[in-house]
Short mmCIF file of C-alpha atoms in Angstrom, two decimals:
data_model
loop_
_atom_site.label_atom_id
_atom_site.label_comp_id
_atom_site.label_asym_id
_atom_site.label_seq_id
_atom_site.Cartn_x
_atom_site.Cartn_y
_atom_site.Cartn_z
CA UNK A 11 -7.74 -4.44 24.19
CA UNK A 12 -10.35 -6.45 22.64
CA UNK A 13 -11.49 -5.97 18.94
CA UNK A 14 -15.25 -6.85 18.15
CA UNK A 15 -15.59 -6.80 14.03
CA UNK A 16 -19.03 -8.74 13.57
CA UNK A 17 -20.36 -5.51 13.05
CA UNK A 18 -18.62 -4.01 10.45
CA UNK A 19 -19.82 -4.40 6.90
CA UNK A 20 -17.22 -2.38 5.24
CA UNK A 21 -15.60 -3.65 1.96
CA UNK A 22 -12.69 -2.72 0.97
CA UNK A 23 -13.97 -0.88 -2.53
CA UNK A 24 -16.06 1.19 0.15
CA UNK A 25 -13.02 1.79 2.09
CA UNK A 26 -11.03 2.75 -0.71
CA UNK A 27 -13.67 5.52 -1.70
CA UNK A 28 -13.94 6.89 1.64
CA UNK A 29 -10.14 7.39 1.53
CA UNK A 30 -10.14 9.10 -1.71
CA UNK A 31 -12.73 11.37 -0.53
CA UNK A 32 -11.82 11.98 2.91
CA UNK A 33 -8.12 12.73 1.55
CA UNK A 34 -9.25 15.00 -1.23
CA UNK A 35 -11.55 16.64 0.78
CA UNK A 36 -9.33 17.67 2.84
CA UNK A 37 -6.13 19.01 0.90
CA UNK A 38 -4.91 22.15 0.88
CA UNK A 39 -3.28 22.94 -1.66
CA UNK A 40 -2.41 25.98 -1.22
CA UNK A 41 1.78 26.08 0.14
CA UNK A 42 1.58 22.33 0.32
CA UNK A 43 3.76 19.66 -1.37
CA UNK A 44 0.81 17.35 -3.05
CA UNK A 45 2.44 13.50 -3.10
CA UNK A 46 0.06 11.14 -4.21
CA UNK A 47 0.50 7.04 -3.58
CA UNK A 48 -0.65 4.88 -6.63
CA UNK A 49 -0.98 1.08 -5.97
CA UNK A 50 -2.39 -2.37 -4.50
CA UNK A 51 -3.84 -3.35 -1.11
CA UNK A 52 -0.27 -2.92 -0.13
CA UNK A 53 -0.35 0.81 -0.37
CA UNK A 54 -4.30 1.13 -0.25
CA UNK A 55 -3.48 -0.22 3.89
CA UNK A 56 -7.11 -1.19 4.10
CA UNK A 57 -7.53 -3.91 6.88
CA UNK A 58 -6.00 -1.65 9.89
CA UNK A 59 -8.23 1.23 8.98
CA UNK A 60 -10.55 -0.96 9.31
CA UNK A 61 -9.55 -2.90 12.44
CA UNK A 62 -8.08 0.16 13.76
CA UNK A 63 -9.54 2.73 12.96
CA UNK A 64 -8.48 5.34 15.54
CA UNK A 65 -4.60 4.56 14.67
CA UNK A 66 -3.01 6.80 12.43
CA UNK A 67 -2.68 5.79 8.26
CA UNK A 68 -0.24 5.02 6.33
CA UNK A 69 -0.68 8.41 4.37
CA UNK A 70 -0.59 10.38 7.62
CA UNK A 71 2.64 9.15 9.04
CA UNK A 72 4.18 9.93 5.98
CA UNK A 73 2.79 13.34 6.22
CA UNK A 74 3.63 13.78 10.23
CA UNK A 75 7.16 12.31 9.45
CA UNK A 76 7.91 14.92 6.71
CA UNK A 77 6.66 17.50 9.10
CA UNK A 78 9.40 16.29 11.54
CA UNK A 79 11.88 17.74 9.41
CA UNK A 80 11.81 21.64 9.97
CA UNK A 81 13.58 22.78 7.19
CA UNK A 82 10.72 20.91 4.57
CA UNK A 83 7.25 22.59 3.74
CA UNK A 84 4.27 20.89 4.75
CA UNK A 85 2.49 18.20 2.70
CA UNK A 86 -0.73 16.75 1.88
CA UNK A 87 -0.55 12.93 1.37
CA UNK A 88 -3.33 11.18 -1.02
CA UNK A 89 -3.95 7.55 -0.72
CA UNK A 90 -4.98 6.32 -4.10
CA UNK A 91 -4.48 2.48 -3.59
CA UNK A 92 -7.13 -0.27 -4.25
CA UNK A 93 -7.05 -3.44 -3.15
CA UNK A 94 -6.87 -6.10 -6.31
CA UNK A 95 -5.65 -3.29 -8.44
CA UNK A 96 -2.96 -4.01 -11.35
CA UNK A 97 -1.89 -1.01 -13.91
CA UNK A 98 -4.03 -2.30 -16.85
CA UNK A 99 -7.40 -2.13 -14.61
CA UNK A 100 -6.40 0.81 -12.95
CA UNK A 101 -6.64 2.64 -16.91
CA UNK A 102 -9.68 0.53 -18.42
CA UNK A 103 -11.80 0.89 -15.43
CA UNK A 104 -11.54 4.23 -16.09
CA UNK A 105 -10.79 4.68 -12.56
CA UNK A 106 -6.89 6.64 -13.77
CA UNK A 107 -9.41 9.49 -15.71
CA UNK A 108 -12.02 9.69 -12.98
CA UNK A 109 -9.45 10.22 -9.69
CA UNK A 110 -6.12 10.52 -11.03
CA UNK A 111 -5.83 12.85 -14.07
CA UNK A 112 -7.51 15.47 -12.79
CA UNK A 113 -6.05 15.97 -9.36
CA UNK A 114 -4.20 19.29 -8.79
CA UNK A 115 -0.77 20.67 -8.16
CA UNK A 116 0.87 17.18 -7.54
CA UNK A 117 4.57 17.00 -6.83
CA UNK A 118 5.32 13.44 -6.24
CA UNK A 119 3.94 10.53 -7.45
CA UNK A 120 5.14 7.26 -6.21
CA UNK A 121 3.88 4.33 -8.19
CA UNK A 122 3.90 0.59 -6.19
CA UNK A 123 2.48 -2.08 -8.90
CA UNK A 124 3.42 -5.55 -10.25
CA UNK A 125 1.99 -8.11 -7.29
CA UNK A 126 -1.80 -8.15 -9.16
CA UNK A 127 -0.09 -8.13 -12.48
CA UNK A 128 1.69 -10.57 -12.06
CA UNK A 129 -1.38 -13.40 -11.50
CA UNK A 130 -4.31 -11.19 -13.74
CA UNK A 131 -2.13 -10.18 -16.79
CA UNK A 132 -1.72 -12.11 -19.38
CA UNK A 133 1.52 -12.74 -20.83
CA UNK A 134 2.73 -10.81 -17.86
CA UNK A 135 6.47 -10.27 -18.60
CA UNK A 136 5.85 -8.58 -21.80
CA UNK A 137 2.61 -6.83 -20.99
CA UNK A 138 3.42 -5.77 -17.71
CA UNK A 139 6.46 -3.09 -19.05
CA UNK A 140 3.79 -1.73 -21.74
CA UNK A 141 1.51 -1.14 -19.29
CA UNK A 142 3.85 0.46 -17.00
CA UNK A 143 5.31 2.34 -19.75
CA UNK A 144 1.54 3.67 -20.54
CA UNK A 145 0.93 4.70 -17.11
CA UNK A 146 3.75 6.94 -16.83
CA UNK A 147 3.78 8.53 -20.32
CA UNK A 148 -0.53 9.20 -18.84
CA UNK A 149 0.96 10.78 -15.88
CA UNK A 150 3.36 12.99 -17.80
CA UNK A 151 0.59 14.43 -19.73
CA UNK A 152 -0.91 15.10 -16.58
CA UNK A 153 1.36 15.89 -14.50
CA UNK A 154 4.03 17.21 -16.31
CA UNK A 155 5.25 19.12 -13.12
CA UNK A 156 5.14 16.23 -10.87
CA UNK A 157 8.31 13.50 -10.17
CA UNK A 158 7.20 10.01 -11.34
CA UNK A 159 8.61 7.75 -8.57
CA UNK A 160 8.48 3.94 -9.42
CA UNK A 161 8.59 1.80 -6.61
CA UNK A 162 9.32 -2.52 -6.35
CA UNK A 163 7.24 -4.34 -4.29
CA UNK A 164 7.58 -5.53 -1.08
CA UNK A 165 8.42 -9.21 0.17
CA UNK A 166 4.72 -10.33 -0.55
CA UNK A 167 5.46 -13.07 -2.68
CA UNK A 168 8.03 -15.65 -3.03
CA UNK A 169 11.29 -14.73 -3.45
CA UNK A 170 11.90 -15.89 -7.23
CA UNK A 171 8.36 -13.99 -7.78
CA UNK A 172 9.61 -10.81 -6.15
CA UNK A 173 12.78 -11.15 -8.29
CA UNK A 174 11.05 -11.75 -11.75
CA UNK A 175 8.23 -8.55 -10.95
CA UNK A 176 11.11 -5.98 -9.35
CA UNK A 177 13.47 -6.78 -12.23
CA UNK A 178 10.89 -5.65 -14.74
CA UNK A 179 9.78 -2.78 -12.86
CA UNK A 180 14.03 -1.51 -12.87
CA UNK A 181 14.48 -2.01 -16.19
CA UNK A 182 11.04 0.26 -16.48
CA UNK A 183 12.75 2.85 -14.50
CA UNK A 184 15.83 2.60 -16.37
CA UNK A 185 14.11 2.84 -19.94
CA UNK A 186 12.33 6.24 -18.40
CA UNK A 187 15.41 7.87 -16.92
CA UNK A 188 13.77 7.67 -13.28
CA UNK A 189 14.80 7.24 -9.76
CA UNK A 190 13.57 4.30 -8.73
CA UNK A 191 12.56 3.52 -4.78
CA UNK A 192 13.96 0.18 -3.84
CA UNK A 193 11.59 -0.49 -0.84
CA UNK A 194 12.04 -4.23 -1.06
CA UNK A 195 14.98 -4.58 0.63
CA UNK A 196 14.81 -2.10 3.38
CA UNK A 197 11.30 -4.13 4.48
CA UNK A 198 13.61 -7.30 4.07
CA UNK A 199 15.85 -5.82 6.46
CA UNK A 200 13.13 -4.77 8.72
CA UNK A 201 11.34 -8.77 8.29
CA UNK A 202 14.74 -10.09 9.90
CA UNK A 203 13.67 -8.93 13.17
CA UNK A 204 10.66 -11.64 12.83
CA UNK A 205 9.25 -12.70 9.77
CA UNK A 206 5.53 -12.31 10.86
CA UNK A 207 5.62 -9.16 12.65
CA UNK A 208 4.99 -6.99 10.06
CA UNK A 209 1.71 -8.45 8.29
CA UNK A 210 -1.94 -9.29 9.52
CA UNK A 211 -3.31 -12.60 10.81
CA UNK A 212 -6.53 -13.17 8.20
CA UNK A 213 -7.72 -16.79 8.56
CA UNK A 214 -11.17 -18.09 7.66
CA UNK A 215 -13.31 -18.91 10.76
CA UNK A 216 -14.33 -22.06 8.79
CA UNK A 217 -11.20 -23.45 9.77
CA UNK A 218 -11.16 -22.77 13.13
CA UNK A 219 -11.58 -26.02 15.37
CA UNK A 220 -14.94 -26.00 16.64
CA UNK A 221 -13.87 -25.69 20.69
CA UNK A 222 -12.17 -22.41 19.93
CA UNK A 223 -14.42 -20.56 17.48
CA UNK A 224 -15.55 -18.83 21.22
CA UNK A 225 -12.16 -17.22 21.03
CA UNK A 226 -12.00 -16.61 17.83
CA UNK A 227 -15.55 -15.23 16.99
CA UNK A 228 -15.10 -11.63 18.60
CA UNK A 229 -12.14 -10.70 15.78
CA UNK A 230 -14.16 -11.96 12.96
CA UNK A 231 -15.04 -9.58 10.32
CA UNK A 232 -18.13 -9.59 8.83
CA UNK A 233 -17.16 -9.95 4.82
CA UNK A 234 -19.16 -12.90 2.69
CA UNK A 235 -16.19 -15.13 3.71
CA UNK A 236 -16.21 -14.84 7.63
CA UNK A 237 -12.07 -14.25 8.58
CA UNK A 238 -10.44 -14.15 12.09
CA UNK A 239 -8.40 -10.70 11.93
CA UNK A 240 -5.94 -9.01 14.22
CA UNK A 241 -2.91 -7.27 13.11
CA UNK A 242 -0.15 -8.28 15.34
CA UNK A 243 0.68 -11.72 17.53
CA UNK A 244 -1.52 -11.74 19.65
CA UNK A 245 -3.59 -15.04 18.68
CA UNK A 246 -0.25 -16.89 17.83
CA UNK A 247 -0.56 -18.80 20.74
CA UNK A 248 -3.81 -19.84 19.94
CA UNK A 249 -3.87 -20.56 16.22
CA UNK A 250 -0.23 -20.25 14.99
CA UNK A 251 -0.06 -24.16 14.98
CA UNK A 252 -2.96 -24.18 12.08
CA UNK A 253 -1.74 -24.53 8.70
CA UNK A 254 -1.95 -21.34 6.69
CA UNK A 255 -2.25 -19.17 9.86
CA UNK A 256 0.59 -16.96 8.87
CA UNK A 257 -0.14 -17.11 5.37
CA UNK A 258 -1.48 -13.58 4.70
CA UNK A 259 1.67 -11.03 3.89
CA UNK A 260 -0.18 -7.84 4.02
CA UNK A 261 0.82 -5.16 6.08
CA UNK A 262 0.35 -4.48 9.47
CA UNK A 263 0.44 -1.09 11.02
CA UNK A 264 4.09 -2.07 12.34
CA UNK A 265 4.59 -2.64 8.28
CA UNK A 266 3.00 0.12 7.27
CA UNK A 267 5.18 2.42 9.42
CA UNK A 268 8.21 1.12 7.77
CA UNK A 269 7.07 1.70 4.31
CA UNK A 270 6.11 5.05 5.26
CA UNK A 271 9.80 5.72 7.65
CA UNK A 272 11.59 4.92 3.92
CA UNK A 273 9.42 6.92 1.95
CA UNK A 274 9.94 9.92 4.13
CA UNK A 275 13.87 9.41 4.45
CA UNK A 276 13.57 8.68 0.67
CA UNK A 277 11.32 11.59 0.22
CA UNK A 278 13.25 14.14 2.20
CA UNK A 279 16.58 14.87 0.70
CA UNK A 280 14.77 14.76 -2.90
CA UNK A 281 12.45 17.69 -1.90
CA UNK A 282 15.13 19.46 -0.51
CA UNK A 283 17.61 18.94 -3.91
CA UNK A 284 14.17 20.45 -5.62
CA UNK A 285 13.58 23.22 -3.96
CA UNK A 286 17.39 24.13 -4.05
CA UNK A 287 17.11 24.19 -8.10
CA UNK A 288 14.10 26.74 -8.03
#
């Protein structure tokens, strides 16, 4: 199936907006479990709704997964990730108190930060716990009925990286007395079965070799920095002998799906020990 992306002219801020609204819009939150996803581009899962944008998201499988277990209520699944996000602009935007304080009824909120804070915060291994900290101790006020769910990141960065960001973020969870989802290394796990089939190709067309930009043209977006996308292997072949071609560690849709197959067998058994106590 061939992809043609010259014509899109979405950016991801755009995208992100749409998602908020289309996912607010249409809650129900009446008899529903409200979970809401805080994070970076890795939970935001912009490029495939952009690429593919009949697939299901990220928040939906999550949603239609949980639904697979008869015994658990429904859900409604918000999307709240932005691309480029780190905790510190996610408060002094203002962008926590515009979408986040005031949403309704939530009942889990899982919290995926650390990859952006690590390169845009200064003094990062002292700030970054403060703002963590300040994040959660926001969301109690808010939420005081909802379970704060600190999450480490996924194998994005180098190992050492990884190590140095997840440590902080346990200790974090420690200090607060909450459970913390260890997704890194159930997607390590998953990454042993190939270690590129679970993020995007994005390579800029200005490094394309001239006698193939025919091939490459019809998956080019159309940002201010022209990129080749697909989300899976299938222009390997072609361009995996460039340097940098499997550079990009976002999520795929294969990715995606394990992130949310963890979350819901993470999810699962913690709703049910809830709704036992009531």
């Amino acid at each position: 199936m061939r992809h043609r992306f010259s014509f899109l002219r979405i950016s991801l801020a755009t995208l992100s907006i749409f998602a908020f609204t289309f996912a607010t819009s249409h809650a129900e939150h009446e008899d529903k479990i409200q979970i809401l996803l805080l994070g970076d581009s890795s939970t935001a899962a912009g490029m495939p709704k952009v690429v593919a944008p009949k697939e299901l998201r990220f928040e939906d499988v999550i949603r239609l997964l949980l639904a697979a277990e008869a015994d658990l209520p429904p859900t409604n699944v918000i999307n709240l990730g932005l691309s480029g996000e780190f905790i510190r602009g996610l408060i002094d935007s203002g962008r926590y108190e515009a979408k986040v304080s005031k949403l309704p009824g939530l009942d889990y909120i899982f919290i995926r930060y650390g990859l952006n804070d690590d390169s845009k915060r200064e003094n990062f291994e002292a700030n970054f716990p403060k703002d963590y900290h300040e994040l959660l101790a926001k969301l109690r006020t808010d939420h005081p009925q909802a379970m704060l769910i600190p999450m480490t990141v996924i194998p994005f960065a180098d190992e050492k990286t990884s190590t140095k960001i997840n440590n902080l973020i346990r200790a974090v969870a420690s200090e607060e007395k909450l459970t913390l989802f260890d997704i890194y290394p159930l997607y390590a796990v998953a990454l042993k079965r190939g270690p590129d089939m679970l993020n995007y190709r994005a390579y800029p067309l200005s490094k394309i070799p001239d006698n193939l930009r025919s091939i490459a043209q019809r998956y080019v977006n159309a940002e201010a920095d022209p990129k080749v996308v697909v989300l899976d292997n299938r222009l390997d072949a072609i361009f995996g002998h460039l340097p940098g071609w499997f550079r990009d560690r976002h999520p795929n849709i294969a990715g995606y799906n394990v992130i949310a197959t963890e979350t819901a067998k993470f999810l699962a058994p913690v709703i049910r020990e809830r709704r036992a106590k009531k």
